[in-house]
């Protein structure tokens, strides 16, 4: 703390001054010099964190047990992995390109047959028999929604009337408090209502892809995306309000430790803290190694992963302690 010498009643006294907050320090989580691109991160707690990624034709999975990171063998025939989510230390799922999917059964990762060869970009587990997967090929054909009941995957049709933006790709699915949303290409936002996926208006600025979303309640959710410029959209329980903060590139990642704090990430290693209520953004120094694709936190630490998703491929994995 800085001190100011002041003269009070003829005596010099030291008064505290507000000091500049220390810069948030991100540090490499582990050596990624030989890894492929890293695209997803999720954990059930501080001693159970998964990171997935790889290269075309070669999936990579890494696990943190609270003390050290180690590679975890991926099943044969699983392509580059994109996203990971689960229900606890004994049950987690991951999906990726070419219809790839695998399940952690508490001992090993086992390959799952999805019935599709389309790229799968997101997965969210409500329960062991209620799991949602989204994907699709950009600018080719209708978007893809799959439901997994714990035994098999089934395609779920999307009414064209609920896709006024003609999105061909859905990037992520996420939920809280019994509510589910999907975000995708061209600013499409869907909500699950009475067993059907319904389009929700994002406003005039919702004109570019939304890539991911997170929230602290069913009435407080934030979606991020953008290609030419960042897009941030906030759900207040009744509607979405989308903004495009000037001079910031596309965003891919968000995690919310609290209602007033969101850690966001995007292109060129961009990481920052967003106050969803005020819109204030506090930027950290960019991370080296490519774009940030996913962020997750356990309350004490935040993890950011990403990399280069083209030849020669390469990954980034960083961690920071809570401010």
Short mmCIF file of C-alpha atoms in Angstrom, two decimals:
data_model
loop_
_atom_site.label_atom_id
_atom_site.label_comp_id
_atom_site.label_asym_id
_atom_site.label_seq_id
_atom_site.Cartn_x
_atom_site.Cartn_y
_atom_site.Cartn_z
CA UNK A 1 0.00 0.00 0.00
CA UNK A 2 1.23 3.51 -0.81
CA UNK A 3 1.55 6.04 2.01
CA UNK A 4 1.15 9.81 1.99
CA UNK A 5 2.80 12.01 4.61
CA UNK A 6 0.32 14.57 5.85
CA UNK A 7 0.57 17.31 8.46
CA UNK A 8 -2.26 16.98 10.98
CA UNK A 9 -2.32 19.30 14.00
CA UNK A 10 1.34 20.05 13.42
CA UNK A 11 2.31 16.39 13.31
CA UNK A 12 3.28 14.35 10.32
CA UNK A 13 1.18 11.21 9.90
CA UNK A 14 1.12 8.53 7.27
CA UNK A 15 -2.16 8.17 5.40
CA UNK A 16 -2.88 5.22 3.10
CA UNK A 17 -3.37 5.84 -0.60
CA UNK A 18 -5.34 3.63 -2.95
CA UNK A 19 -2.79 1.72 -4.99
CA UNK A 20 -3.16 0.42 -8.49
CA UNK A 21 -4.44 -3.18 -8.46
CA UNK A 22 -1.80 -5.73 -9.25
CA UNK A 23 -2.00 -7.12 -12.76
CA UNK A 24 -3.64 -10.52 -12.97
CA UNK A 25 -0.96 -13.10 -13.68
CA UNK A 26 -1.63 -15.99 -16.04
CA UNK A 27 0.99 -18.74 -16.00
CA UNK A 28 1.40 -21.84 -18.18
CA UNK A 29 -0.56 -24.74 -16.70
CA UNK A 30 1.76 -27.30 -18.28
CA UNK A 31 4.17 -27.66 -21.19
CA UNK A 32 2.20 -27.49 -24.45
CA UNK A 33 5.19 -27.33 -26.78
CA UNK A 34 4.34 -30.71 -28.33
CA UNK A 35 0.57 -30.64 -27.99
CA UNK A 36 -2.04 -30.09 -30.64
CA UNK A 37 -4.67 -27.38 -30.41
CA UNK A 38 -6.56 -27.33 -27.10
CA UNK A 39 -10.21 -26.45 -27.38
CA UNK A 40 -12.17 -27.39 -24.26
CA UNK A 41 -11.72 -27.35 -20.49
CA UNK A 42 -14.03 -28.49 -17.70
CA UNK A 43 -13.74 -29.97 -14.25
CA UNK A 44 -15.84 -31.31 -11.42
CA UNK A 45 -13.58 -29.61 -8.89
CA UNK A 46 -10.12 -28.32 -8.11
CA UNK A 47 -8.64 -31.82 -8.22
CA UNK A 48 -10.44 -33.05 -11.33
CA UNK A 49 -9.95 -30.94 -14.45
CA UNK A 50 -10.02 -32.09 -18.09
CA UNK A 51 -8.59 -30.42 -21.21
CA UNK A 52 -9.31 -31.78 -24.70
CA UNK A 53 -8.01 -31.04 -28.18
CA UNK A 54 -5.53 -32.56 -30.59
CA UNK A 55 -4.98 -32.63 -34.34
CA UNK A 56 -7.06 -34.05 -37.18
CA UNK A 57 -7.13 -37.80 -36.69
CA UNK A 58 -5.43 -37.62 -33.31
CA UNK A 59 -7.36 -36.67 -30.17
CA UNK A 60 -5.56 -35.44 -27.06
CA UNK A 61 -6.86 -35.47 -23.49
CA UNK A 62 -5.14 -34.11 -20.37
CA UNK A 63 -6.13 -34.44 -16.71
CA UNK A 64 -5.26 -32.50 -13.55
CA UNK A 65 -5.60 -34.34 -10.24
CA UNK A 66 -4.92 -31.37 -7.99
CA UNK A 67 -1.17 -31.92 -8.02
CA UNK A 68 -0.03 -32.47 -11.61
CA UNK A 69 -1.19 -32.65 -15.23
CA UNK A 70 -0.86 -35.88 -17.18
CA UNK A 71 -2.00 -37.13 -20.60
CA UNK A 72 -4.99 -39.47 -20.61
CA UNK A 73 -5.20 -41.97 -23.49
CA UNK A 74 -7.96 -41.20 -25.98
CA UNK A 75 -9.85 -44.08 -27.61
CA UNK A 76 -8.81 -45.18 -31.08
CA UNK A 77 -10.79 -43.67 -33.92
CA UNK A 78 -11.57 -40.42 -32.11
CA UNK A 79 -10.75 -37.27 -34.07
CA UNK A 80 -9.73 -33.82 -32.83
CA UNK A 81 -11.80 -33.08 -29.70
CA UNK A 82 -13.54 -29.76 -29.25
CA UNK A 83 -15.53 -29.72 -26.01
CA UNK A 84 -15.84 -31.51 -22.69
CA UNK A 85 -18.48 -31.54 -19.96
CA UNK A 86 -19.54 -33.95 -17.25
CA UNK A 87 -21.42 -34.77 -14.09
CA UNK A 88 -18.59 -35.61 -11.70
CA UNK A 89 -15.27 -37.43 -11.32
CA UNK A 90 -16.79 -40.70 -12.54
CA UNK A 91 -18.68 -39.44 -15.57
CA UNK A 92 -17.60 -36.98 -18.27
CA UNK A 93 -18.15 -36.65 -22.01
CA UNK A 94 -16.23 -35.10 -24.88
CA UNK A 95 -17.14 -34.46 -28.53
CA UNK A 96 -15.23 -33.33 -31.59
CA UNK A 97 -14.81 -33.28 -35.33
CA UNK A 98 -16.06 -36.01 -37.69
CA UNK A 99 -18.81 -37.01 -35.26
CA UNK A 100 -16.35 -38.02 -32.54
CA UNK A 101 -17.52 -38.66 -28.97
CA UNK A 102 -16.13 -40.39 -25.90
CA UNK A 103 -17.18 -41.05 -22.30
CA UNK A 104 -15.06 -41.16 -19.15
CA UNK A 105 -16.34 -44.00 -16.97
CA UNK A 106 -14.11 -43.28 -14.01
CA UNK A 107 -11.30 -45.49 -15.30
CA UNK A 108 -10.83 -44.97 -19.05
CA UNK A 109 -12.23 -43.00 -21.97
CA UNK A 110 -14.44 -45.15 -24.21
CA UNK A 111 -15.51 -44.26 -27.73
CA UNK A 112 -19.21 -43.62 -28.42
CA UNK A 113 -21.03 -43.97 -31.73
CA UNK A 114 -22.96 -40.79 -32.50
CA UNK A 115 -24.46 -41.85 -35.83
CA UNK A 116 -23.02 -38.84 -37.65
CA UNK A 117 -19.79 -37.75 -39.28
CA UNK A 118 -20.58 -34.07 -38.92
CA UNK A 119 -18.42 -31.94 -36.63
CA UNK A 120 -19.67 -31.71 -33.05
CA UNK A 121 -18.88 -28.40 -31.34
CA UNK A 122 -20.56 -28.55 -27.94
CA UNK A 123 -21.98 -30.87 -25.28
CA UNK A 124 -23.88 -30.24 -22.05
CA UNK A 125 -24.89 -32.83 -19.46
CA UNK A 126 -28.13 -32.22 -17.57
CA UNK A 127 -28.13 -35.72 -16.11
CA UNK A 128 -26.78 -39.15 -17.04
CA UNK A 129 -29.76 -39.75 -19.36
CA UNK A 130 -30.29 -36.19 -20.58
CA UNK A 131 -27.29 -34.97 -22.59
CA UNK A 132 -27.33 -32.50 -25.48
CA UNK A 133 -24.84 -32.18 -28.33
CA UNK A 134 -24.74 -29.54 -31.08
CA UNK A 135 -22.74 -29.10 -34.27
CA UNK A 136 -22.94 -28.89 -38.02
CA UNK A 137 -20.88 -27.91 -41.03
CA UNK A 138 -20.47 -24.14 -41.53
CA UNK A 139 -22.53 -22.97 -44.52
CA UNK A 140 -23.52 -26.53 -45.45
CA UNK A 141 -26.89 -28.05 -44.65
CA UNK A 142 -29.09 -27.66 -41.55
CA UNK A 143 -27.62 -27.34 -38.05
CA UNK A 144 -27.23 -30.48 -35.96
CA UNK A 145 -28.80 -31.22 -32.56
CA UNK A 146 -28.37 -34.62 -30.89
CA UNK A 147 -29.84 -35.95 -27.66
CA UNK A 148 -28.15 -38.74 -25.71
CA UNK A 149 -30.22 -40.77 -23.24
CA UNK A 150 -27.29 -42.62 -21.74
CA UNK A 151 -27.54 -45.40 -24.33
CA UNK A 152 -27.81 -43.89 -27.81
CA UNK A 153 -27.79 -40.60 -29.70
CA UNK A 154 -30.91 -39.39 -31.48
CA UNK A 155 -31.13 -36.45 -33.91
CA UNK A 156 -33.50 -33.66 -32.87
CA UNK A 157 -35.07 -31.62 -35.64
CA UNK A 158 -35.15 -27.84 -35.54
CA UNK A 159 -38.20 -26.21 -37.08
CA UNK A 160 -36.96 -23.94 -39.92
CA UNK A 161 -39.30 -21.27 -38.54
CA UNK A 162 -37.09 -21.19 -35.44
CA UNK A 163 -33.97 -20.52 -37.53
CA UNK A 164 -34.71 -17.19 -39.20
CA UNK A 165 -30.95 -16.50 -39.42
CA UNK A 166 -30.37 -19.58 -41.61
CA UNK A 167 -27.66 -20.87 -39.30
CA UNK A 168 -26.04 -24.10 -40.48
CA UNK A 169 -23.86 -24.55 -37.40
CA UNK A 170 -24.60 -24.56 -33.68
CA UNK A 171 -21.56 -23.99 -31.51
CA UNK A 172 -22.53 -24.58 -27.89
CA UNK A 173 -25.35 -25.74 -25.63
CA UNK A 174 -25.49 -24.80 -21.94
CA UNK A 175 -27.99 -24.66 -19.10
CA UNK A 176 -28.78 -23.69 -15.51
CA UNK A 177 -31.81 -23.81 -13.20
CA UNK A 178 -33.61 -26.24 -15.48
CA UNK A 179 -33.22 -23.98 -18.52
CA UNK A 180 -31.24 -24.69 -21.68
CA UNK A 181 -29.91 -22.51 -24.48
CA UNK A 182 -28.07 -23.10 -27.75
CA UNK A 183 -26.00 -20.46 -29.54
CA UNK A 184 -24.73 -20.56 -33.09
CA UNK A 185 -24.01 -19.05 -36.44
CA UNK A 186 -25.28 -15.60 -37.48
CA UNK A 187 -26.28 -14.68 -33.92
CA UNK A 188 -28.82 -17.48 -33.49
CA UNK A 189 -30.01 -18.09 -29.91
CA UNK A 190 -32.36 -20.97 -29.08
CA UNK A 191 -34.07 -21.86 -25.81
CA UNK A 192 -35.64 -25.17 -24.84
CA UNK A 193 -39.31 -24.55 -24.09
CA UNK A 194 -41.94 -27.28 -23.53
CA UNK A 195 -39.76 -29.86 -25.23
CA UNK A 196 -39.07 -27.74 -28.31
CA UNK A 197 -36.19 -25.51 -29.35
CA UNK A 198 -37.43 -21.95 -29.90
CA UNK A 199 -35.57 -18.98 -31.37
CA UNK A 200 -34.98 -15.93 -29.15
CA UNK A 201 -34.31 -12.45 -30.46
CA UNK A 202 -30.85 -11.10 -29.70
CA UNK A 203 -31.40 -7.54 -30.96
CA UNK A 204 -29.85 -5.59 -33.85
CA UNK A 205 -26.24 -6.21 -32.76
CA UNK A 206 -26.74 -9.98 -32.73
CA UNK A 207 -25.55 -10.12 -36.32
CA UNK A 208 -22.50 -12.39 -35.97
CA UNK A 209 -21.84 -15.84 -34.55
CA UNK A 210 -22.34 -16.52 -30.86
CA UNK A 211 -19.80 -19.11 -29.69
CA UNK A 212 -20.45 -19.79 -25.99
CA UNK A 213 -22.49 -18.72 -22.97
CA UNK A 214 -22.45 -18.94 -19.19
CA UNK A 215 -24.54 -17.63 -16.32
CA UNK A 216 -25.17 -17.63 -12.60
CA UNK A 217 -28.94 -18.20 -12.75
CA UNK A 218 -31.76 -18.72 -15.21
CA UNK A 219 -32.24 -14.95 -15.21
CA UNK A 220 -28.60 -13.98 -15.64
CA UNK A 221 -26.75 -15.44 -18.64
CA UNK A 222 -24.12 -13.95 -20.94
CA UNK A 223 -23.31 -15.11 -24.48
CA UNK A 224 -20.15 -14.11 -26.34
CA UNK A 225 -19.02 -14.27 -29.95
CA UNK A 226 -18.35 -12.10 -32.96
CA UNK A 227 -16.06 -12.46 -35.93
CA UNK A 228 -15.26 -8.98 -37.20
CA UNK A 229 -15.77 -7.52 -33.71
CA UNK A 230 -16.75 -8.85 -30.30
CA UNK A 231 -20.39 -9.52 -29.45
CA UNK A 232 -21.66 -9.71 -25.86
CA UNK A 233 -25.31 -10.52 -25.17
CA UNK A 234 -26.95 -10.56 -21.73
CA UNK A 235 -30.14 -12.42 -20.77
CA UNK A 236 -32.12 -10.86 -17.88
CA UNK A 237 -34.89 -13.44 -17.72
CA UNK A 238 -37.12 -11.71 -20.25
CA UNK A 239 -34.89 -10.82 -23.21
CA UNK A 240 -31.39 -10.58 -24.67
CA UNK A 241 -29.48 -7.32 -25.02
CA UNK A 242 -26.49 -7.49 -27.38
CA UNK A 243 -23.61 -5.03 -27.60
CA UNK A 244 -20.52 -4.81 -29.78
CA UNK A 245 -17.72 -3.21 -27.73
CA UNK A 246 -15.54 -1.15 -30.04
CA UNK A 247 -12.07 -2.28 -31.01
CA UNK A 248 -12.23 -5.80 -29.61
CA UNK A 249 -11.87 -8.92 -31.71
CA UNK A 250 -14.08 -11.98 -31.72
CA UNK A 251 -14.75 -13.77 -28.45
CA UNK A 252 -14.92 -17.54 -27.98
CA UNK A 253 -14.94 -18.15 -24.24
CA UNK A 254 -16.66 -17.10 -21.04
CA UNK A 255 -16.81 -18.34 -17.46
CA UNK A 256 -18.62 -16.51 -14.66
CA UNK A 257 -17.22 -16.87 -11.13
CA UNK A 258 -19.97 -14.52 -9.89
CA UNK A 259 -22.90 -12.47 -11.13
CA UNK A 260 -20.70 -9.38 -11.44
CA UNK A 261 -17.63 -11.05 -12.92
CA UNK A 262 -17.07 -12.91 -16.16
CA UNK A 263 -13.69 -14.06 -17.46
CA UNK A 264 -13.73 -13.84 -21.27
CA UNK A 265 -11.31 -14.86 -24.01
CA UNK A 266 -10.94 -14.68 -27.75
CA UNK A 267 -8.70 -14.25 -30.76
CA UNK A 268 -4.96 -13.55 -30.51
CA UNK A 269 -4.76 -14.73 -26.91
CA UNK A 270 -7.25 -12.14 -25.66
CA UNK A 271 -8.31 -12.46 -22.00
CA UNK A 272 -10.20 -9.97 -19.88
CA UNK A 273 -12.65 -9.57 -17.02
CA UNK A 274 -16.14 -8.32 -17.83
CA UNK A 275 -18.69 -6.83 -15.45
CA UNK A 276 -21.94 -7.96 -17.13
CA UNK A 277 -23.98 -5.32 -15.32
CA UNK A 278 -21.93 -2.26 -16.21
CA UNK A 279 -20.25 -3.57 -19.36
CA UNK A 280 -16.85 -2.56 -18.00
CA UNK A 281 -13.99 -4.64 -19.42
CA UNK A 282 -10.57 -4.94 -17.75
CA UNK A 283 -8.03 -6.49 -20.09
CA UNK A 284 -5.16 -8.75 -19.09
CA UNK A 285 -1.96 -9.15 -21.08
CA UNK A 286 -2.62 -11.42 -24.10
CA UNK A 287 -1.66 -15.06 -23.76
CA UNK A 288 0.86 -16.42 -26.23
CA UNK A 289 0.23 -19.45 -28.38
CA UNK A 290 -2.89 -18.64 -30.41
CA UNK A 291 -6.57 -17.91 -29.82
CA UNK A 292 -8.30 -18.57 -26.51
CA UNK A 293 -11.13 -21.06 -27.11
CA UNK A 294 -12.36 -22.00 -23.65
CA UNK A 295 -12.23 -20.82 -20.03
CA UNK A 296 -13.32 -22.65 -16.89
CA UNK A 297 -12.78 -22.02 -13.19
CA UNK A 298 -13.12 -23.88 -9.91
CA UNK A 299 -13.56 -20.79 -7.72
CA UNK A 300 -9.89 -20.60 -6.80
CA UNK A 301 -8.33 -20.84 -10.24
CA UNK A 302 -9.27 -20.02 -13.81
CA UNK A 303 -8.01 -22.04 -16.76
CA UNK A 304 -7.75 -20.76 -20.34
CA UNK A 305 -7.03 -23.07 -23.27
CA UNK A 306 -6.72 -22.64 -27.03
CA UNK A 307 -4.08 -22.57 -29.72
CA UNK A 308 -3.74 -22.75 -33.49
CA UNK A 309 -6.33 -24.82 -35.34
CA UNK A 310 -4.39 -25.10 -38.60
CA UNK A 311 -1.00 -26.48 -39.59
CA UNK A 312 1.28 -26.91 -37.76
CA UNK A 313 -1.28 -26.87 -34.90
CA UNK A 314 -0.31 -26.04 -31.35
CA UNK A 315 -1.86 -25.45 -27.97
CA UNK A 316 -1.99 -23.02 -25.08
CA UNK A 317 -3.02 -23.84 -21.51
CA UNK A 318 -2.81 -21.18 -18.80
CA UNK A 319 -3.93 -20.89 -15.20
CA UNK A 320 -4.34 -17.95 -12.84
CA UNK A 321 -5.22 -17.70 -9.19
CA UNK A 322 -8.39 -15.86 -8.26
CA UNK A 323 -7.71 -12.10 -7.77
#
